């Protein structure tokens, strides 16, 4: 009976270790995705700022006269 409980405990330990391992790497993957999206957002904001500057340049009053 004791050996059977030891085997069950070892299986439970391995299962929980596998679960913790998978959670760790899912978290790392998600944090990489978040960082990637933040970089993409920064790039889009820069591009939008550039377009706004170009629009302001093209619509300045002395140019339109």
C-alpha positions as a LaTeX table, in Angstrom:
\begin{tabular}{lrrr}
\hline
Residue & $x$ (\AA) & $y$ (\AA) & $z$ (\AA) \\
\hline
Unk1 & 0.00 & 0.00 & 0.00 \\
Unk2 & 2.81 & 2.40 & 0.87 \\
Unk3 & 4.53 & 1.78 & $-2.48$ \\
Unk4 & 1.30 & 2.46 & $-4.30$ \\
Unk5 & 0.92 & 5.80 & $-2.47$ \\
Unk6 & 4.56 & 6.63 & $-3.27$ \\
Unk7 & 3.92 & 5.98 & $-6.96$ \\
Unk8 & 0.79 & 8.14 & $-6.87$ \\
Unk9 & 2.73 & 10.93 & $-5.10$ \\
Unk10 & 5.53 & 10.74 & $-7.69$ \\
Unk11 & 3.01 & 10.91 & $-10.54$ \\
Unk12 & 1.30 & 13.88 & $-8.91$ \\
Unk13 & 4.67 & 15.59 & $-8.45$ \\
Unk14 & 5.62 & 15.05 & $-12.09$ \\
Unk15 & 2.21 & 16.26 & $-13.23$ \\
Unk16 & 2.44 & 19.44 & $-11.19$ \\
Unk17 & 5.99 & 20.04 & $-12.40$ \\
Unk18 & 4.84 & 19.66 & $-16.01$ \\
Unk19 & 1.96 & 22.04 & $-15.41$ \\
Unk20 & 4.24 & 24.65 & $-13.80$ \\
Unk21 & 6.66 & 24.29 & $-16.74$ \\
Unk22 & 3.89 & 24.85 & $-19.28$ \\
Unk23 & 2.53 & 27.87 & $-17.38$ \\
Unk24 & 6.02 & 29.38 & $-17.22$ \\
Unk25 & 6.59 & 29.16 & $-20.95$ \\
Unk26 & 3.08 & 30.31 & $-21.81$ \\
Unk27 & 3.73 & 33.37 & $-19.65$ \\
Unk28 & 7.05 & 34.03 & $-21.38$ \\
Unk29 & 5.39 & 33.70 & $-24.79$ \\
Unk30 & 2.60 & 36.09 & $-23.81$ \\
Unk31 & 5.07 & 38.66 & $-22.46$ \\
Unk32 & 7.02 & 38.48 & $-25.73$ \\
Unk33 & 3.78 & 39.05 & $-27.66$ \\
Unk34 & 2.94 & 42.04 & $-25.46$ \\
Unk35 & 6.39 & 43.54 & $-26.02$ \\
Unk36 & 6.03 & 42.99 & $-29.77$ \\
Unk37 & 2.64 & 44.72 & $-29.80$ \\
Unk38 & 4.01 & 47.64 & $-27.77$ \\
Unk39 & 6.81 & 48.10 & $-30.32$ \\
Unk40 & 4.25 & 47.93 & $-33.15$ \\
Unk41 & 2.06 & 50.52 & $-31.42$ \\
Unk42 & 5.07 & 52.82 & $-31.00$ \\
Unk43 & 5.89 & 52.45 & $-34.71$ \\
Unk44 & 2.32 & 53.23 & $-35.73$ \\
Unk45 & 2.25 & 56.29 & $-33.45$ \\
Unk46 & 5.50 & 57.52 & $-35.02$ \\
Unk47 & 4.07 & 57.02 & $-38.50$ \\
Unk48 & 0.89 & 58.82 & $-37.52$ \\
Unk49 & 2.90 & 61.72 & $-36.13$ \\
Unk50 & 4.84 & 61.90 & $-39.38$ \\
Unk51 & 1.61 & 61.97 & $-41.40$ \\
Unk52 & 0.21 & 64.71 & $-39.20$ \\
Unk53 & 3.39 & 66.74 & $-39.71$ \\
Unk54 & 3.18 & 66.24 & $-43.47$ \\
Unk55 & $-0.49$ & 67.27 & $-43.43$ \\
Unk56 & 0.33 & 70.40 & $-41.44$ \\
Unk57 & 3.11 & 71.18 & $-43.93$ \\
Unk58 & 0.84 & 70.72 & $-46.92$ \\
Unk59 & $-2.06$ & 72.75 & $-45.50$ \\
Unk60 & $-0.10$ & 75.73 & $-44.23$ \\
Unk61 & $-1.75$ & 79.01 & $-45.34$ \\
Unk62 & 1.20 & 80.51 & $-47.25$ \\
Unk63 & 1.46 & 77.37 & $-49.38$ \\
Unk64 & $-2.24$ & 77.36 & $-50.25$ \\
Unk65 & $-2.17$ & 80.97 & $-51.47$ \\
\hline
\end{tabular}
